[in-house]
PDB file of N, CA, C and O in Angstrom:
ATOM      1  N   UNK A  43     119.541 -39.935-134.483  1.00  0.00           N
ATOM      2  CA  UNK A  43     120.878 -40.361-134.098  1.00  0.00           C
ATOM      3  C   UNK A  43     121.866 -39.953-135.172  1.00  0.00           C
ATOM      4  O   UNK A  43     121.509 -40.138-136.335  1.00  0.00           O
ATOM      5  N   UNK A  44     123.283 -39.324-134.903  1.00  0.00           N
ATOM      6  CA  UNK A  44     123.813 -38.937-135.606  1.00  0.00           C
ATOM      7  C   UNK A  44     124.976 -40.149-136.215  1.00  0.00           C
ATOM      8  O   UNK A  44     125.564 -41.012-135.563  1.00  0.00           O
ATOM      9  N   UNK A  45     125.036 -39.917-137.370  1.00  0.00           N
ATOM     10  CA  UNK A  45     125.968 -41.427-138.178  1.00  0.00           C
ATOM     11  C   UNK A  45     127.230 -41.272-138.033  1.00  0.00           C
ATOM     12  O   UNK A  45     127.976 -42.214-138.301  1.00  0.00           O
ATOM     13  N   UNK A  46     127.845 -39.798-137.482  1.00  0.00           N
ATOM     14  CA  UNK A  46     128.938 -39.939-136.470  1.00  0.00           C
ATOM     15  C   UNK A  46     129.113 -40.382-135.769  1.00  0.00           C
ATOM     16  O   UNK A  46     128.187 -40.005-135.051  1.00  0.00           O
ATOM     17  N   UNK A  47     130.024 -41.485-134.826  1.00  0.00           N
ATOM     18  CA  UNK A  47     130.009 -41.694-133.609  1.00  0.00           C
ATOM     19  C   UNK A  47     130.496 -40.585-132.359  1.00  0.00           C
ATOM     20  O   UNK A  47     131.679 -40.255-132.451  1.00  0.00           O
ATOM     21  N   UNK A  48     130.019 -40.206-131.645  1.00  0.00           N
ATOM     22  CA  UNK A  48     130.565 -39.302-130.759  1.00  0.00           C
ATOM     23  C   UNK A  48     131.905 -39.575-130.007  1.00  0.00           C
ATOM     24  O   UNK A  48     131.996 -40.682-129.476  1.00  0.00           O
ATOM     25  N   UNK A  49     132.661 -38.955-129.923  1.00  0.00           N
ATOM     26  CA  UNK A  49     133.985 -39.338-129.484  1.00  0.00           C
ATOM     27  C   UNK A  49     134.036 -39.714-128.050  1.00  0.00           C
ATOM     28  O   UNK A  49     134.865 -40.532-127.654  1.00  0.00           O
ATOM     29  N   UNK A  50     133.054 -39.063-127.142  1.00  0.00           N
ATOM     30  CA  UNK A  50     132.946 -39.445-125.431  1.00  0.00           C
ATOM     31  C   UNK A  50     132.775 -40.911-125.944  1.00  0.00           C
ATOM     32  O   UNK A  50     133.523 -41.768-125.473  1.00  0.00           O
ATOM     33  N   UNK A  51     131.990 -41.203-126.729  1.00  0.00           N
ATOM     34  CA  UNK A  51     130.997 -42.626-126.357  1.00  0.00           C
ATOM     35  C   UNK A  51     132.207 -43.527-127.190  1.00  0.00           C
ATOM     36  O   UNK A  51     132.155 -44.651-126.692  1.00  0.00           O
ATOM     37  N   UNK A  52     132.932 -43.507-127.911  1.00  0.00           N
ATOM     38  CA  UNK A  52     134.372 -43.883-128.568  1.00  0.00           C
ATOM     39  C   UNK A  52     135.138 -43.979-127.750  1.00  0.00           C
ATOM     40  O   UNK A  52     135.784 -45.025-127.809  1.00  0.00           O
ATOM     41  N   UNK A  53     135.542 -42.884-126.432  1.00  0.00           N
ATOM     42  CA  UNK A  53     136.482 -43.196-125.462  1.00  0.00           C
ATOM     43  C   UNK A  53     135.603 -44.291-124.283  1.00  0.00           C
ATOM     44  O   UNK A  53     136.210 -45.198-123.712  1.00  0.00           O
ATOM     45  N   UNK A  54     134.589 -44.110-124.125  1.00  0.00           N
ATOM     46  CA  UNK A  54     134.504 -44.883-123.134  1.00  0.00           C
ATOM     47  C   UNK A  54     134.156 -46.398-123.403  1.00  0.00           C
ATOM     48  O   UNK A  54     134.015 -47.329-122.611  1.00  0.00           O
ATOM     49  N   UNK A  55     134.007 -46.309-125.626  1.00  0.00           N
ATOM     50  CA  UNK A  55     133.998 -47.954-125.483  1.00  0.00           C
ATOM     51  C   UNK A  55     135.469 -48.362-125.784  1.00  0.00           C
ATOM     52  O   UNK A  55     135.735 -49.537-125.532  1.00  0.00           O
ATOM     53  N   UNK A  56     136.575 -47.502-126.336  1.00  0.00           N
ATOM     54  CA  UNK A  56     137.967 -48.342-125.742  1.00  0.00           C
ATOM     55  C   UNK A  56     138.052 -48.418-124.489  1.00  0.00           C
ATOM     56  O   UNK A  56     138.383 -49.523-124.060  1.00  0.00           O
ATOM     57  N   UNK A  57     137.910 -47.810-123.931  1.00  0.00           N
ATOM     58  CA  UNK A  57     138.418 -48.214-122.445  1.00  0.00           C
ATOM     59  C   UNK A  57     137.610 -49.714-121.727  1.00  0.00           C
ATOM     60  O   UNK A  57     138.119 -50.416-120.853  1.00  0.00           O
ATOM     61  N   UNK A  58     136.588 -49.884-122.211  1.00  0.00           N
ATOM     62  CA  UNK A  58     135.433 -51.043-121.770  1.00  0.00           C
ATOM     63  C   UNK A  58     136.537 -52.304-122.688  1.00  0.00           C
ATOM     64  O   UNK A  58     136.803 -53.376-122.145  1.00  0.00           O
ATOM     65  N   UNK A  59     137.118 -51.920-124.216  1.00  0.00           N
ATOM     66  CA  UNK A  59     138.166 -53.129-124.771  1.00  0.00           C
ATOM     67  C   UNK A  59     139.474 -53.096-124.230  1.00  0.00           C
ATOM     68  O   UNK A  59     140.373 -53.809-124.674  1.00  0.00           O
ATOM     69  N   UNK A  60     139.687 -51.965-122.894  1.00  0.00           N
ATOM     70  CA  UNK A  60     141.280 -52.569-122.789  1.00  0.00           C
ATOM     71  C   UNK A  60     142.243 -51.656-123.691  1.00  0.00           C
ATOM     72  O   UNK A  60     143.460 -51.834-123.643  1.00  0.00           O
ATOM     73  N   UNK A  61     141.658 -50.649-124.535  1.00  0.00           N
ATOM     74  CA  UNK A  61     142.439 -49.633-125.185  1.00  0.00           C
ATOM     75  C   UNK A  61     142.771 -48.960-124.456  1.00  0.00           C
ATOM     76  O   UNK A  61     141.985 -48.413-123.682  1.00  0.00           O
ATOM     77  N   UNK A  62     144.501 -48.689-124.435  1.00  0.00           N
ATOM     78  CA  UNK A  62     145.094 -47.661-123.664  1.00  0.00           C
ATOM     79  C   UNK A  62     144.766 -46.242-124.057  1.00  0.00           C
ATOM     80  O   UNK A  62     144.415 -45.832-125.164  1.00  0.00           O
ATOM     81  N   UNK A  63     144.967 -45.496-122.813  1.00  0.00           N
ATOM     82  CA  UNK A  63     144.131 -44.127-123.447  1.00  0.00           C
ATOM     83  C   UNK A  63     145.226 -42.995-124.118  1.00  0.00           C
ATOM     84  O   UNK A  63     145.080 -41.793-124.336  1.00  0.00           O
ATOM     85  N   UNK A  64     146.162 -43.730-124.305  1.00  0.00           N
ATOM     86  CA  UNK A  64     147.851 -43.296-125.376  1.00  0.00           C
ATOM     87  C   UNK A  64     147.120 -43.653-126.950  1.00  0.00           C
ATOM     88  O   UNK A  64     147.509 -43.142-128.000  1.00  0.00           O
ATOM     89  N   UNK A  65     146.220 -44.436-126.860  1.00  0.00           N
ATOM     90  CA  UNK A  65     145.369 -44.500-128.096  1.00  0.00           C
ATOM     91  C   UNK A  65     144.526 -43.549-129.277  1.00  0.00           C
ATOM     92  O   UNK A  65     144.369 -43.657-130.493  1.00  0.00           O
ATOM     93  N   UNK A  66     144.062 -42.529-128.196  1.00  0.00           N
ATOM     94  CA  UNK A  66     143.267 -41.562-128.452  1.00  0.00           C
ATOM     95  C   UNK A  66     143.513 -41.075-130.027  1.00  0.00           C
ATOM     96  O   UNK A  66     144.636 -40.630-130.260  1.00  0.00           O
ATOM     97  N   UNK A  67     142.333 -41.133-131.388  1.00  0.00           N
ATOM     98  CA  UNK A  67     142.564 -41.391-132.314  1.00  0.00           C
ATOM     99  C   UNK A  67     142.544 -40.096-132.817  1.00  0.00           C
ATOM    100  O   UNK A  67     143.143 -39.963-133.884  1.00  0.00           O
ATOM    101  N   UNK A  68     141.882 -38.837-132.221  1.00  0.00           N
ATOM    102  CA  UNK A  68     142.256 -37.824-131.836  1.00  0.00           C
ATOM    103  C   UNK A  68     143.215 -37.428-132.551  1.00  0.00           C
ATOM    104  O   UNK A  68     144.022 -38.223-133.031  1.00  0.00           O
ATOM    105  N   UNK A  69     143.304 -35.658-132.805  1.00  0.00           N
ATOM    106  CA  UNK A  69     144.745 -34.487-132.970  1.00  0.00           C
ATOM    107  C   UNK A  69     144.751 -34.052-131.102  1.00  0.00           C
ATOM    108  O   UNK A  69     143.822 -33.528-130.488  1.00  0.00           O
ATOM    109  N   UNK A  70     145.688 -34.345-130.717  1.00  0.00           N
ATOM    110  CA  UNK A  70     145.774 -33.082-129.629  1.00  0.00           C
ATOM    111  C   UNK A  70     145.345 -32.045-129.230  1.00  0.00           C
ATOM    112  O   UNK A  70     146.039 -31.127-129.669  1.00  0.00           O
ATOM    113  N   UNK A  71     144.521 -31.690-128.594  1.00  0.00           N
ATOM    114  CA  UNK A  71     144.229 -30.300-128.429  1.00  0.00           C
ATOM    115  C   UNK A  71     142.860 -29.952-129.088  1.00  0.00           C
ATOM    116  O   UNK A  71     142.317 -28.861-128.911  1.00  0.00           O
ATOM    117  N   UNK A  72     142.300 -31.015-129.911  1.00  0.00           N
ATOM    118  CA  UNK A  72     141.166 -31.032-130.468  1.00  0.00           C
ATOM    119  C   UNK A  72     140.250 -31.273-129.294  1.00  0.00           C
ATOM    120  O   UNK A  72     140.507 -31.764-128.195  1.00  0.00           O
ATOM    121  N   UNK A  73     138.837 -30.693-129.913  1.00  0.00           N
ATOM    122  CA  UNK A  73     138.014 -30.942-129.274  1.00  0.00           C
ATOM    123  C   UNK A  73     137.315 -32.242-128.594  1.00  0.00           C
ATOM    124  O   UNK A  73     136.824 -32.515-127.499  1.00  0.00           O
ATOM    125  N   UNK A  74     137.598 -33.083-130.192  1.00  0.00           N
ATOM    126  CA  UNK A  74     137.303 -34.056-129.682  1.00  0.00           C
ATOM    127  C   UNK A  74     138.207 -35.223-129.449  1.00  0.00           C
ATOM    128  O   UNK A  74     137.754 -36.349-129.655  1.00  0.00           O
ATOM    129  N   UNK A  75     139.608 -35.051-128.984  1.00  0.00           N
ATOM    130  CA  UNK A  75     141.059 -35.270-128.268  1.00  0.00           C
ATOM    131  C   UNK A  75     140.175 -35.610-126.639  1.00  0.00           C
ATOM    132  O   UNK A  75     140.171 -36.674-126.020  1.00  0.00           O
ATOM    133  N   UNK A  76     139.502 -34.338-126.281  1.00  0.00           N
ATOM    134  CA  UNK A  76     138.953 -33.861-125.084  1.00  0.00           C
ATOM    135  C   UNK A  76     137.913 -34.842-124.700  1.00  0.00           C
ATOM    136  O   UNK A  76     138.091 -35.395-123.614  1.00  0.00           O
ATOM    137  N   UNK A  77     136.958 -35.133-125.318  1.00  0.00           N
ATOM    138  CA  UNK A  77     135.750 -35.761-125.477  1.00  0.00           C
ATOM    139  C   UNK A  77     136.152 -37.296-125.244  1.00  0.00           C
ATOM    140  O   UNK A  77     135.919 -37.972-124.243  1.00  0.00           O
ATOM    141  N   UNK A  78     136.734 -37.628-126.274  1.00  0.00           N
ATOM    142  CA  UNK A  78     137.376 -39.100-126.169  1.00  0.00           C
ATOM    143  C   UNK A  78     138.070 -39.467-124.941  1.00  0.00           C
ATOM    144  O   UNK A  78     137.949 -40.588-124.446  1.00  0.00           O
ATOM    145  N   UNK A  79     138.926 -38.378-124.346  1.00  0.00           N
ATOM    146  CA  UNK A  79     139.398 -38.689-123.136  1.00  0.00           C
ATOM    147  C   UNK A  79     138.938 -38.662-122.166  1.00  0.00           C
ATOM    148  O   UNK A  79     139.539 -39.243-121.262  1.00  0.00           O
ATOM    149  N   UNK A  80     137.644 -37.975-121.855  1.00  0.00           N
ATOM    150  CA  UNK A  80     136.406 -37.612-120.903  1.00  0.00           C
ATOM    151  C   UNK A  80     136.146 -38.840-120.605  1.00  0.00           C
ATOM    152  O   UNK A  80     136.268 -39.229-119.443  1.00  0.00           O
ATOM    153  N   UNK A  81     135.673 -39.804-121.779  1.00  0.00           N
ATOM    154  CA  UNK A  81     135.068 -40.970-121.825  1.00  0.00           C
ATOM    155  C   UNK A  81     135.357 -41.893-121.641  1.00  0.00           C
ATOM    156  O   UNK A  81     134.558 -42.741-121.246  1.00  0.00           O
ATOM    157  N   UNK A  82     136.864 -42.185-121.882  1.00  0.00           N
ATOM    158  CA  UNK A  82     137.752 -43.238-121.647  1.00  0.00           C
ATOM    159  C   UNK A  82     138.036 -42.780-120.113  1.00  0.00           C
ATOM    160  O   UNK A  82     137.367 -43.460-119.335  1.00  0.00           O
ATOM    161  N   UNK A  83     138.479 -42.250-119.765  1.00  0.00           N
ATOM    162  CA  UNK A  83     138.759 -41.826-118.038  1.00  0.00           C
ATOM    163  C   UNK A  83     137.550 -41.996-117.551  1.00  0.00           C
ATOM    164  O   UNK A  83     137.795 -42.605-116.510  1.00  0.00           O
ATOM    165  N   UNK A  84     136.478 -41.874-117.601  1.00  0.00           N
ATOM    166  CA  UNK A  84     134.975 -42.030-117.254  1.00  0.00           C
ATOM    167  C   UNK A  84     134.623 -43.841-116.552  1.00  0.00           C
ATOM    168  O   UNK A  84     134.157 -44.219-115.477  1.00  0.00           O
ATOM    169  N   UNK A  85     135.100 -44.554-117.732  1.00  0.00           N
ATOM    170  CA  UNK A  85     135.329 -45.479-117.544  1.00  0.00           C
ATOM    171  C   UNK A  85     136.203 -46.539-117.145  1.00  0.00           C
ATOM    172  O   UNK A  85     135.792 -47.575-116.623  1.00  0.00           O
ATOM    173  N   UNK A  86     137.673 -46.237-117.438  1.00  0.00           N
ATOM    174  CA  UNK A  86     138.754 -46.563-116.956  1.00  0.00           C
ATOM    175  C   UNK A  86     138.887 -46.685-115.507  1.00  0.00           C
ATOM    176  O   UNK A  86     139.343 -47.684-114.951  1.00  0.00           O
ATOM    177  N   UNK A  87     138.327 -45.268-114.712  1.00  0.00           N
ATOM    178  CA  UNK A  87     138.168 -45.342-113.519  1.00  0.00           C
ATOM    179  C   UNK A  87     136.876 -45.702-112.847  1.00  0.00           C
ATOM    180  O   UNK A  87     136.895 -45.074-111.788  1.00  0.00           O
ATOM    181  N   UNK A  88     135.903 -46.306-112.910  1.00  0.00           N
ATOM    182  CA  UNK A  88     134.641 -46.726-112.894  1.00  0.00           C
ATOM    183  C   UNK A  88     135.606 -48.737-112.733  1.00  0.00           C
ATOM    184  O   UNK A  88     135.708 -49.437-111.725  1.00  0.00           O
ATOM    185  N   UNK A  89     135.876 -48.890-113.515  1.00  0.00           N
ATOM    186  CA  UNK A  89     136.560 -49.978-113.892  1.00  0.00           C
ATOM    187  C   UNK A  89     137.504 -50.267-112.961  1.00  0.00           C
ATOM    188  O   UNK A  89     137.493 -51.408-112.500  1.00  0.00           O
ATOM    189  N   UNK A  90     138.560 -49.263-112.468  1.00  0.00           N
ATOM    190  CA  UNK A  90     139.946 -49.350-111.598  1.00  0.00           C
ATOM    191  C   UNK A  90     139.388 -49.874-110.072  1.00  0.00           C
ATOM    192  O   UNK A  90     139.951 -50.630-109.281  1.00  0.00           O
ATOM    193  N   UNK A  91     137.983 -49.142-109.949  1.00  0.00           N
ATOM    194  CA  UNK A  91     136.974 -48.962-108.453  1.00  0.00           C
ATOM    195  C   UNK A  91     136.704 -50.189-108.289  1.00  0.00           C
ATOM    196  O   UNK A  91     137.094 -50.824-107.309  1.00  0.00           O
ATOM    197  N   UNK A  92     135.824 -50.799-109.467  1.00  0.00           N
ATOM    198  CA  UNK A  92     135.366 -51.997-109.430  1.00  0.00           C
ATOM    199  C   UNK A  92     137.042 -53.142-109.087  1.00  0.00           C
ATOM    200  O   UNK A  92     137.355 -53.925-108.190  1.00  0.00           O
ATOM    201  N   UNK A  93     137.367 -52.905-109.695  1.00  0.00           N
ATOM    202  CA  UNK A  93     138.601 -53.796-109.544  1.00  0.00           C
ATOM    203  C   UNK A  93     139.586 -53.308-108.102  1.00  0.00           C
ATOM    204  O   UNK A  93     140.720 -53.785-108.076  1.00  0.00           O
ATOM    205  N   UNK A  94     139.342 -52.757-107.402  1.00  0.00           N
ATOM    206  CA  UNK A  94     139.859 -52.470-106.343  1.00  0.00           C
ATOM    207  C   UNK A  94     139.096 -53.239-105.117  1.00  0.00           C
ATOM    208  O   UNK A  94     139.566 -53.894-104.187  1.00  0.00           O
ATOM    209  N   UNK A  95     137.853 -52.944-105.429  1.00  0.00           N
ATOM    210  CA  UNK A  95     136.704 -53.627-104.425  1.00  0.00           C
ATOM    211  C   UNK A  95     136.749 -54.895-104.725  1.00  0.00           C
ATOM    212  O   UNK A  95     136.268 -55.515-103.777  1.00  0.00           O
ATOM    213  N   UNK A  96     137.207 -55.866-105.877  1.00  0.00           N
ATOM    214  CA  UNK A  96     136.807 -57.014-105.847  1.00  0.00           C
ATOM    215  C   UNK A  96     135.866 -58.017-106.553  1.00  0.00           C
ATOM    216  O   UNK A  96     135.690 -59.235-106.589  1.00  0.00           O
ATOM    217  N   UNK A  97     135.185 -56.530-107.271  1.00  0.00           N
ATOM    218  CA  UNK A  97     133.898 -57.022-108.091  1.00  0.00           C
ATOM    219  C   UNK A  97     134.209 -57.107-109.381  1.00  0.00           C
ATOM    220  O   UNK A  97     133.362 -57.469-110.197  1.00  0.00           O
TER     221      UNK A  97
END
């Protein structure tokens, strides 16, 4: 396991706390800008579904 945290797995645990994804700790245009936002949208909308249905 790497002692980096990966930035997908960073975006998709703000998004699980409610971090807006205007957050992104990220440079722009970076790679892992990209990654973080993959992850947070991954979940954000996983989340929006659930909350649409009720559950």
């Amino acid at each position: 396991m790497s002692a980096d945290p990966d930035p997908f797995t960073l975006g998709e645990r703000a998004a699980r706390q409610n971090i807006p994804a205007e957050a992104n700790p990220y440079h722009d245009g970076s790679e892992e800008h990209a990654l973080w936002a993959a992850g947070h949208e991954r979940i954000a909308t996983a989340i929006e579904a659930n909350e649409s249905e009720g559950t």
